[in-house]
């Protein structure tokens, strides 16, 4: 199966979130989120979103790359908006996709002012279902740094199996080496209940 031939839902709605792939019109909103949240992103996420001096041009390049990766099916990221206010809440992605198995990993970010409201857990719940139902993957991994307590809670709340810790597996923002917890699922069974509508736009 060529993954570029997969027909993927591009609009996902829960009771409080609307998710869709990035659009060029999101540059300003993502820049605002990034400027508000760069310190926590710098601590735990990395990349261009994690720098204080990141510009709108950098964000435009980020979104361009996300769009081309969407069509290549090597990185699939959705922006998540509040249904009530329209505010950009965060983003959730499939990354390290390996279509030979097929398998992938989930990543997520939530803006600082929206943290602690269960949004990361909700997005990971959606993506676990989406991965097995729509990408037809066989293995889904979630990697979390043990010091990132909120992120480490997400796979536990969603019934992922804790496999192991990869010691000194990633270079942190300060050049320090992080351990990473490896959590895995092989299906979307018994996830916490969530009402989800999928559609094509
Ligand atoms: C980590 C991050 C995604 C969490 O987003 P969030 O929407 O606040 O997470 P949730 O609200 O779903 O919280 C998940 C759980 O962690 C718990 N939690 C939150 N902060 C915590 C802390 N400091 N210590 C322990 N548990 C914590 C929450 O209480 C929640 O559990 P509960 O629902 O049983 O109360 C967000 O802070 C972020 O974007 N950080 C920077 C990027 C990042 O780390 N991404 C993940 C990389 S793997």
PDB file of C-alpha atoms and ligand atoms in Angstrom:
ATOM      1  CA  UNK A   1       0.000   0.000   0.000  1.00  0.00           C
ATOM      2  CA  UNK A   2       1.411   3.374  -1.008  1.00  0.00           C
ATOM      3  CA  UNK A   3       0.581   5.687   1.970  1.00  0.00           C
ATOM      4  CA  UNK A   4       0.093   8.618  -0.416  1.00  0.00           C
ATOM      5  CA  UNK A   5      -3.012   6.806  -1.662  1.00  0.00           C
ATOM      6  CA  UNK A   6      -4.621   6.690   1.790  1.00  0.00           C
ATOM      7  CA  UNK A   7      -7.754   8.827   1.997  1.00  0.00           C
ATOM      8  CA  UNK A   8      -7.336  10.543   5.333  1.00  0.00           C
ATOM      9  CA  UNK A   9      -9.949  12.522   7.275  1.00  0.00           C
ATOM     10  CA  UNK A  10      -8.777  16.136   7.407  1.00  0.00           C
ATOM     11  CA  UNK A  11     -11.288  17.416   9.923  1.00  0.00           C
ATOM     12  CA  UNK A  12     -11.743  15.966  13.391  1.00  0.00           C
ATOM     13  CA  UNK A  13     -14.203  17.253  15.960  1.00  0.00           C
ATOM     14  CA  UNK A  14     -14.699  16.344  19.607  1.00  0.00           C
ATOM     15  CA  UNK A  15     -17.065  18.086  22.025  1.00  0.00           C
ATOM     16  CA  UNK A  16     -14.510  20.847  22.639  1.00  0.00           C
ATOM     17  CA  UNK A  17     -11.833  20.659  19.918  1.00  0.00           C
ATOM     18  CA  UNK A  18     -11.626  21.011  16.136  1.00  0.00           C
ATOM     19  CA  UNK A  19      -8.513  19.592  14.486  1.00  0.00           C
ATOM     20  CA  UNK A  20      -7.239  19.993  10.924  1.00  0.00           C
ATOM     21  CA  UNK A  21      -3.879  20.087   9.124  1.00  0.00           C
ATOM     22  CA  UNK A  22      -1.980  23.384   9.231  1.00  0.00           C
ATOM     23  CA  UNK A  23      -2.902  26.153   6.783  1.00  0.00           C
ATOM     24  CA  UNK A  24      -0.712  29.098   5.766  1.00  0.00           C
ATOM     25  CA  UNK A  25      -3.302  31.357   7.430  1.00  0.00           C
ATOM     26  CA  UNK A  26      -2.262  29.862  10.809  1.00  0.00           C
ATOM     27  CA  UNK A  27       1.157  31.587  10.826  1.00  0.00           C
ATOM     28  CA  UNK A  28       0.176  34.433  13.185  1.00  0.00           C
ATOM     29  CA  UNK A  29      -1.702  32.209  15.612  1.00  0.00           C
ATOM     30  CA  UNK A  30       1.051  29.613  15.752  1.00  0.00           C
ATOM     31  CA  UNK A  31       3.600  32.378  16.302  1.00  0.00           C
ATOM     32  CA  UNK A  32       1.522  33.702  19.235  1.00  0.00           C
ATOM     33  CA  UNK A  33       1.303  30.197  20.728  1.00  0.00           C
ATOM     34  CA  UNK A  34       5.021  29.700  20.171  1.00  0.00           C
ATOM     35  CA  UNK A  35       5.968  33.010  21.817  1.00  0.00           C
ATOM     36  CA  UNK A  36       3.737  32.218  24.795  1.00  0.00           C
ATOM     37  CA  UNK A  37       5.041  28.669  25.194  1.00  0.00           C
ATOM     38  CA  UNK A  38       8.645  28.618  23.953  1.00  0.00           C
ATOM     39  CA  UNK A  39      10.143  28.004  27.409  1.00  0.00           C
ATOM     40  CA  UNK A  40       8.243  24.751  27.996  1.00  0.00           C
ATOM     41  CA  UNK A  41       8.829  23.774  24.353  1.00  0.00           C
ATOM     42  CA  UNK A  42      12.526  24.524  24.796  1.00  0.00           C
ATOM     43  CA  UNK A  43      12.645  22.341  27.884  1.00  0.00           C
ATOM     44  CA  UNK A  44      10.808  19.342  26.481  1.00  0.00           C
ATOM     45  CA  UNK A  45      10.237  19.561  22.728  1.00  0.00           C
ATOM     46  CA  UNK A  46      13.032  21.248  20.768  1.00  0.00           C
ATOM     47  CA  UNK A  47      13.107  22.426  17.161  1.00  0.00           C
ATOM     48  CA  UNK A  48      12.171  25.803  15.747  1.00  0.00           C
ATOM     49  CA  UNK A  49       9.111  26.162  18.000  1.00  0.00           C
ATOM     50  CA  UNK A  50      11.335  26.163  21.070  1.00  0.00           C
ATOM     51  CA  UNK A  51      13.372  29.342  20.485  1.00  0.00           C
ATOM     52  CA  UNK A  52      12.600  32.726  22.028  1.00  0.00           C
ATOM     53  CA  UNK A  53      13.769  34.521  18.861  1.00  0.00           C
ATOM     54  CA  UNK A  54      11.650  32.448  16.421  1.00  0.00           C
ATOM     55  CA  UNK A  55      10.063  34.783  13.840  1.00  0.00           C
ATOM     56  CA  UNK A  56       6.856  34.632  11.814  1.00  0.00           C
ATOM     57  CA  UNK A  57       9.001  33.755   8.787  1.00  0.00           C
ATOM     58  CA  UNK A  58      10.387  30.756  10.685  1.00  0.00           C
ATOM     59  CA  UNK A  59       6.817  29.719  11.474  1.00  0.00           C
ATOM     60  CA  UNK A  60       5.813  30.059   7.830  1.00  0.00           C
ATOM     61  CA  UNK A  61       8.684  27.724   6.876  1.00  0.00           C
ATOM     62  CA  UNK A  62       7.576  25.316   9.630  1.00  0.00           C
ATOM     63  CA  UNK A  63       4.034  25.243   8.251  1.00  0.00           C
ATOM     64  CA  UNK A  64       5.261  24.889   4.642  1.00  0.00           C
ATOM     65  CA  UNK A  65       7.346  21.896   5.694  1.00  0.00           C
ATOM     66  CA  UNK A  66       4.412  20.405   7.603  1.00  0.00           C
ATOM     67  CA  UNK A  67       2.217  20.734   4.508  1.00  0.00           C
ATOM     68  CA  UNK A  68       4.705  19.071   2.180  1.00  0.00           C
ATOM     69  CA  UNK A  69       5.267  16.319   4.766  1.00  0.00           C
ATOM     70  CA  UNK A  70       1.502  15.822   4.898  1.00  0.00           C
ATOM     71  CA  UNK A  71       1.431  14.938   1.218  1.00  0.00           C
ATOM     72  CA  UNK A  72       4.569  12.781   1.520  1.00  0.00           C
ATOM     73  CA  UNK A  73       2.976  11.079   4.535  1.00  0.00           C
ATOM     74  CA  UNK A  74       6.182  11.246   6.541  1.00  0.00           C
ATOM     75  CA  UNK A  75       4.933  13.671   9.225  1.00  0.00           C
ATOM     76  CA  UNK A  76       1.221  14.291   9.773  1.00  0.00           C
ATOM     77  CA  UNK A  77       0.421  17.191  12.063  1.00  0.00           C
ATOM     78  CA  UNK A  78      -2.989  18.595  13.012  1.00  0.00           C
ATOM     79  CA  UNK A  79      -3.611  21.966  14.615  1.00  0.00           C
ATOM     80  CA  UNK A  80      -6.204  21.876  17.417  1.00  0.00           C
ATOM     81  CA  UNK A  81      -8.602  24.772  18.001  1.00  0.00           C
ATOM     82  CA  UNK A  82     -11.084  25.457  20.773  1.00  0.00           C
ATOM     83  CA  UNK A  83     -14.623  24.960  19.472  1.00  0.00           C
ATOM     84  CA  UNK A  84     -15.873  27.702  21.795  1.00  0.00           C
ATOM     85  CA  UNK A  85     -13.358  30.470  21.134  1.00  0.00           C
ATOM     86  CA  UNK A  86     -11.545  29.434  17.943  1.00  0.00           C
ATOM     87  CA  UNK A  87      -8.224  29.828  19.784  1.00  0.00           C
ATOM     88  CA  UNK A  88      -5.310  27.629  18.700  1.00  0.00           C
ATOM     89  CA  UNK A  89      -4.841  25.253  21.648  1.00  0.00           C
ATOM     90  CA  UNK A  90      -1.984  23.078  20.413  1.00  0.00           C
ATOM     91  CA  UNK A  91      -0.973  20.474  17.873  1.00  0.00           C
ATOM     92  CA  UNK A  92      -0.623  16.736  17.621  1.00  0.00           C
ATOM     93  CA  UNK A  93       1.433  14.769  15.121  1.00  0.00           C
ATOM     94  CA  UNK A  94       2.390  11.378  13.803  1.00  0.00           C
ATOM     95  CA  UNK A  95       6.142  11.336  13.309  1.00  0.00           C
ATOM     96  CA  UNK A  96       8.855   8.762  12.573  1.00  0.00           C
ATOM     97  CA  UNK A  97       6.327   7.030  10.342  1.00  0.00           C
ATOM     98  CA  UNK A  98       7.702   3.807   8.906  1.00  0.00           C
ATOM     99  CA  UNK A  99       5.276   2.513   6.302  1.00  0.00           C
ATOM    100  CA  UNK A 100       7.084  -0.801   5.878  1.00  0.00           C
ATOM    101  CA  UNK A 101       5.709  -2.071   9.228  1.00  0.00           C
ATOM    102  CA  UNK A 102       3.698   0.266   9.308  1.00  0.00           C
ATOM    103  CA  UNK A 103       4.319   2.125  12.605  1.00  0.00           C
ATOM    104  CA  UNK A 104       4.761   5.613  14.010  1.00  0.00           C
ATOM    105  CA  UNK A 105       4.978   7.810  17.078  1.00  0.00           C
ATOM    106  CA  UNK A 106       2.678  10.465  18.515  1.00  0.00           C
ATOM    107  CA  UNK A 107       3.851  13.924  19.592  1.00  0.00           C
ATOM    108  CA  UNK A 108       1.850  16.800  21.087  1.00  0.00           C
ATOM    109  CA  UNK A 109       2.142  20.354  22.303  1.00  0.00           C
ATOM    110  CA  UNK A 110      -0.370  22.446  24.237  1.00  0.00           C
ATOM    111  CA  UNK A 111      -0.054  26.228  24.657  1.00  0.00           C
ATOM    112  CA  UNK A 112       0.989  27.334  28.122  1.00  0.00           C
ATOM    113  CA  UNK A 113      -2.286  29.117  28.938  1.00  0.00           C
ATOM    114  CA  UNK A 114      -4.344  26.005  28.024  1.00  0.00           C
ATOM    115  CA  UNK A 115      -2.272  23.450  29.935  1.00  0.00           C
ATOM    116  CA  UNK A 116      -3.705  21.314  32.724  1.00  0.00           C
ATOM    117  CA  UNK A 117      -7.114  20.955  31.062  1.00  0.00           C
ATOM    118  CA  UNK A 118      -6.631  17.497  29.591  1.00  0.00           C
ATOM    119  CA  UNK A 119      -6.016  18.653  26.018  1.00  0.00           C
ATOM    120  CA  UNK A 120      -2.824  16.605  25.492  1.00  0.00           C
ATOM    121  CA  UNK A 121      -4.611  13.501  26.773  1.00  0.00           C
ATOM    122  CA  UNK A 122      -7.583  14.195  24.491  1.00  0.00           C
ATOM    123  CA  UNK A 123      -5.412  14.753  21.396  1.00  0.00           C
ATOM    124  CA  UNK A 124      -3.395  11.586  22.055  1.00  0.00           C
ATOM    125  CA  UNK A 125      -6.663   9.664  22.514  1.00  0.00           C
ATOM    126  CA  UNK A 126      -7.879  10.951  19.115  1.00  0.00           C
ATOM    127  CA  UNK A 127      -4.565  10.159  17.424  1.00  0.00           C
ATOM    128  CA  UNK A 128      -4.386   6.659  18.837  1.00  0.00           C
ATOM    129  CA  UNK A 129      -7.796   5.929  17.284  1.00  0.00           C
ATOM    130  CA  UNK A 130      -6.866   7.724  14.051  1.00  0.00           C
ATOM    131  CA  UNK A 131      -3.572   5.834  13.764  1.00  0.00           C
ATOM    132  CA  UNK A 132      -5.125   2.402  13.954  1.00  0.00           C
ATOM    133  CA  UNK A 133      -8.345   3.227  12.060  1.00  0.00           C
ATOM    134  CA  UNK A 134      -7.126   5.506   9.285  1.00  0.00           C
ATOM    135  CA  UNK A 135      -3.353   5.058   8.919  1.00  0.00           C
ATOM    136  CA  UNK A 136      -3.784   1.310   9.520  1.00  0.00           C
ATOM    137  CA  UNK A 137      -0.589   1.230  11.542  1.00  0.00           C
ATOM    138  CA  UNK A 138       0.310  -1.829  13.600  1.00  0.00           C
ATOM    139  CA  UNK A 139       2.434  -0.189  16.296  1.00  0.00           C
ATOM    140  CA  UNK A 140       2.110   3.214  17.910  1.00  0.00           C
ATOM    141  CA  UNK A 141       4.743   4.588  20.241  1.00  0.00           C
ATOM    142  CA  UNK A 142       4.775   7.463  22.663  1.00  0.00           C
ATOM    143  CA  UNK A 143       8.161   8.557  24.057  1.00  0.00           C
ATOM    144  CA  UNK A 144       8.290  10.754  27.149  1.00  0.00           C
ATOM    145  CA  UNK A 145      11.109  12.208  29.232  1.00  0.00           C
ATOM    146  CA  UNK A 146      10.723  11.064  32.870  1.00  0.00           C
ATOM    147  CA  UNK A 147      11.038  14.676  34.130  1.00  0.00           C
ATOM    148  CA  UNK A 148       8.127  15.797  31.945  1.00  0.00           C
ATOM    149  CA  UNK A 149       5.488  14.616  34.384  1.00  0.00           C
ATOM    150  CA  UNK A 150       2.426  15.865  32.504  1.00  0.00           C
ATOM    151  CA  UNK A 151       3.564  14.186  29.299  1.00  0.00           C
ATOM    152  CA  UNK A 152       4.423  10.944  31.126  1.00  0.00           C
ATOM    153  CA  UNK A 153       0.874  10.836  32.501  1.00  0.00           C
ATOM    154  CA  UNK A 154      -0.683  10.867  29.018  1.00  0.00           C
ATOM    155  CA  UNK A 155       0.239   7.310  27.893  1.00  0.00           C
ATOM    156  CA  UNK A 156      -0.604   6.005  31.356  1.00  0.00           C
ATOM    157  CA  UNK A 157      -4.059   7.594  31.275  1.00  0.00           C
ATOM    158  CA  UNK A 158      -4.616   6.130  27.800  1.00  0.00           C
ATOM    159  CA  UNK A 159      -3.641   2.555  28.615  1.00  0.00           C
ATOM    160  CA  UNK A 160      -0.396   2.423  26.662  1.00  0.00           C
ATOM    161  CA  UNK A 161       1.922  -0.388  27.710  1.00  0.00           C
ATOM    162  CA  UNK A 162       5.113   0.860  29.374  1.00  0.00           C
ATOM    163  CA  UNK A 163       7.968  -1.046  27.729  1.00  0.00           C
ATOM    164  CA  UNK A 164      11.269   0.312  28.979  1.00  0.00           C
ATOM    165  CA  UNK A 165      13.497   3.335  29.429  1.00  0.00           C
ATOM    166  CA  UNK A 166      16.036   4.184  26.730  1.00  0.00           C
ATOM    167  CA  UNK A 167      18.831   5.749  28.766  1.00  0.00           C
ATOM    168  CA  UNK A 168      20.673   8.837  27.475  1.00  0.00           C
ATOM    169  CA  UNK A 169      18.701   8.694  24.243  1.00  0.00           C
ATOM    170  CA  UNK A 170      18.116  12.345  23.312  1.00  0.00           C
ATOM    171  CA  UNK A 171      20.075  15.587  23.521  1.00  0.00           C
ATOM    172  CA  UNK A 172      18.166  18.182  25.553  1.00  0.00           C
ATOM    173  CA  UNK A 173      18.152  21.939  24.907  1.00  0.00           C
ATOM    174  CA  UNK A 174      21.082  22.464  27.295  1.00  0.00           C
ATOM    175  CA  UNK A 175      23.161  19.684  25.712  1.00  0.00           C
ATOM    176  CA  UNK A 176      22.250  17.278  28.510  1.00  0.00           C
ATOM    177  CA  UNK A 177      21.275  13.695  27.645  1.00  0.00           C
ATOM    178  CA  UNK A 178      17.741  12.579  28.445  1.00  0.00           C
ATOM    179  CA  UNK A 179      16.346   9.197  29.252  1.00  0.00           C
ATOM    180  CA  UNK A 180      13.123   8.389  27.397  1.00  0.00           C
ATOM    181  CA  UNK A 181      10.238   6.213  28.564  1.00  0.00           C
ATOM    182  CA  UNK A 182       8.904   4.030  25.740  1.00  0.00           C
ATOM    183  CA  UNK A 183       5.144   3.449  25.768  1.00  0.00           C
ATOM    184  CA  UNK A 184       3.411   1.393  23.099  1.00  0.00           C
ATOM    185  CA  UNK A 185       0.006   0.321  21.820  1.00  0.00           C
ATOM    186  CA  UNK A 186      -0.823  -2.299  19.203  1.00  0.00           C
ATOM    187  CA  UNK A 187      -4.500  -1.403  18.891  1.00  0.00           C
ATOM    188  CA  UNK A 188      -6.993   1.233  19.979  1.00  0.00           C
ATOM    189  CA  UNK A 189      -8.939  -1.052  22.322  1.00  0.00           C
ATOM    190  CA  UNK A 190     -10.318   0.201  25.648  1.00  0.00           C
ATOM    191  CA  UNK A 191      -9.360   3.843  25.295  1.00  0.00           C
ATOM    192  CA  UNK A 192     -11.225   6.291  27.521  1.00  0.00           C
ATOM    193  CA  UNK A 193     -14.550   7.184  25.877  1.00  0.00           C
ATOM    194  CA  UNK A 194     -14.418  10.167  23.497  1.00  0.00           C
ATOM    195  CA  UNK A 195     -17.033  11.400  21.028  1.00  0.00           C
ATOM    196  CA  UNK A 196     -15.277  12.038  17.670  1.00  0.00           C
ATOM    197  CA  UNK A 197     -16.609  13.096  14.256  1.00  0.00           C
ATOM    198  CA  UNK A 198     -14.312  12.708  11.239  1.00  0.00           C
ATOM    199  CA  UNK A 199     -14.813  14.348   7.886  1.00  0.00           C
ATOM    200  CA  UNK A 200     -13.023  15.316   4.669  1.00  0.00           C
ATOM    201  CA  UNK A 201     -12.637  19.008   3.877  1.00  0.00           C
TER     202      UNK A 201
HETATM  203  C1  LIG B   1       3.291  18.224  28.221  1.00  0.00           C
HETATM  204  C2  LIG B   1       2.070  18.937  27.670  1.00  0.00           C
HETATM  205  C3  LIG B   1       1.765  18.421  26.278  1.00  0.00           C
HETATM  206  C4  LIG B   1       0.898  18.629  28.623  1.00  0.00           C
HETATM  207  O1  LIG B   1      -0.288  19.165  28.068  1.00  0.00           O
HETATM  208  P1  LIG B   1      -1.610  19.293  28.961  1.00  0.00           P
HETATM  209  O2  LIG B   1      -2.754  19.559  28.052  1.00  0.00           O
HETATM  210  O3  LIG B   1      -1.371  20.268  30.043  1.00  0.00           O
HETATM  211  O4  LIG B   1      -1.714  17.832  29.567  1.00  0.00           O
HETATM  212  P2  LIG B   1      -3.010  17.212  30.260  1.00  0.00           P
HETATM  213  O5  LIG B   1      -3.864  18.335  30.802  1.00  0.00           O
HETATM  214  O6  LIG B   1      -3.646  16.258  29.310  1.00  0.00           O
HETATM  215  O7  LIG B   1      -2.369  16.497  31.504  1.00  0.00           O
HETATM  216  C5  LIG B   1      -1.991  15.159  31.528  1.00  0.00           C
HETATM  217  C6  LIG B   1      -1.921  14.695  32.973  1.00  0.00           C
HETATM  218  O8  LIG B   1      -0.724  15.177  33.565  1.00  0.00           O
HETATM  219  C7  LIG B   1      -1.023  15.697  34.825  1.00  0.00           C
HETATM  220  N1  LIG B   1      -0.053  16.727  35.146  1.00  0.00           N
HETATM  221  C8  LIG B   1       0.021  17.954  34.631  1.00  0.00           C
HETATM  222  N2  LIG B   1       1.089  18.599  35.119  1.00  0.00           N
HETATM  223  C9  LIG B   1       1.675  17.743  35.982  1.00  0.00           C
HETATM  224  C10 LIG B   1       2.816  17.811  36.832  1.00  0.00           C
HETATM  225  N3  LIG B   1       3.592  18.897  36.858  1.00  0.00           N
HETATM  226  N4  LIG B   1       3.122  16.737  37.595  1.00  0.00           N
HETATM  227  C11 LIG B   1       2.360  15.619  37.537  1.00  0.00           C
HETATM  228  N5  LIG B   1       1.280  15.488  36.744  1.00  0.00           N
HETATM  229  C12 LIG B   1       0.949  16.541  35.999  1.00  0.00           C
HETATM  230  C13 LIG B   1      -2.398  16.252  34.698  1.00  0.00           C
HETATM  231  O9  LIG B   1      -2.968  16.420  35.971  1.00  0.00           O
HETATM  232  C14 LIG B   1      -3.069  15.219  33.841  1.00  0.00           C
HETATM  233  O10 LIG B   1      -3.541  14.160  34.602  1.00  0.00           O
HETATM  234  P3  LIG B   1      -5.050  14.209  35.199  1.00  0.00           P
HETATM  235  O11 LIG B   1      -5.948  14.454  34.030  1.00  0.00           O
HETATM  236  O12 LIG B   1      -5.206  12.850  35.787  1.00  0.00           O
HETATM  237  O13 LIG B   1      -5.109  15.308  36.156  1.00  0.00           O
HETATM  238  C15 LIG B   1       2.269  20.481  27.602  1.00  0.00           C
HETATM  239  O14 LIG B   1       2.663  20.942  28.853  1.00  0.00           O
HETATM  240  C16 LIG B   1       3.331  20.873  26.599  1.00  0.00           C
HETATM  241  O15 LIG B   1       3.021  21.193  25.463  1.00  0.00           O
HETATM  242  N6  LIG B   1       4.621  20.843  26.999  1.00  0.00           N
HETATM  243  C17 LIG B   1       5.719  21.172  26.081  1.00  0.00           C
HETATM  244  C18 LIG B   1       5.841  20.194  24.927  1.00  0.00           C
HETATM  245  C19 LIG B   1       5.917  18.754  25.406  1.00  0.00           C
HETATM  246  O16 LIG B   1       6.449  18.445  26.453  1.00  0.00           O
HETATM  247  N7  LIG B   1       5.365  17.861  24.588  1.00  0.00           N
HETATM  248  C20 LIG B   1       5.387  16.437  24.879  1.00  0.00           C
HETATM  249  C21 LIG B   1       6.663  15.828  24.441  1.00  0.00           C
HETATM  250  S1  LIG B   1       6.597  14.057  24.658  1.00  0.00           S
END
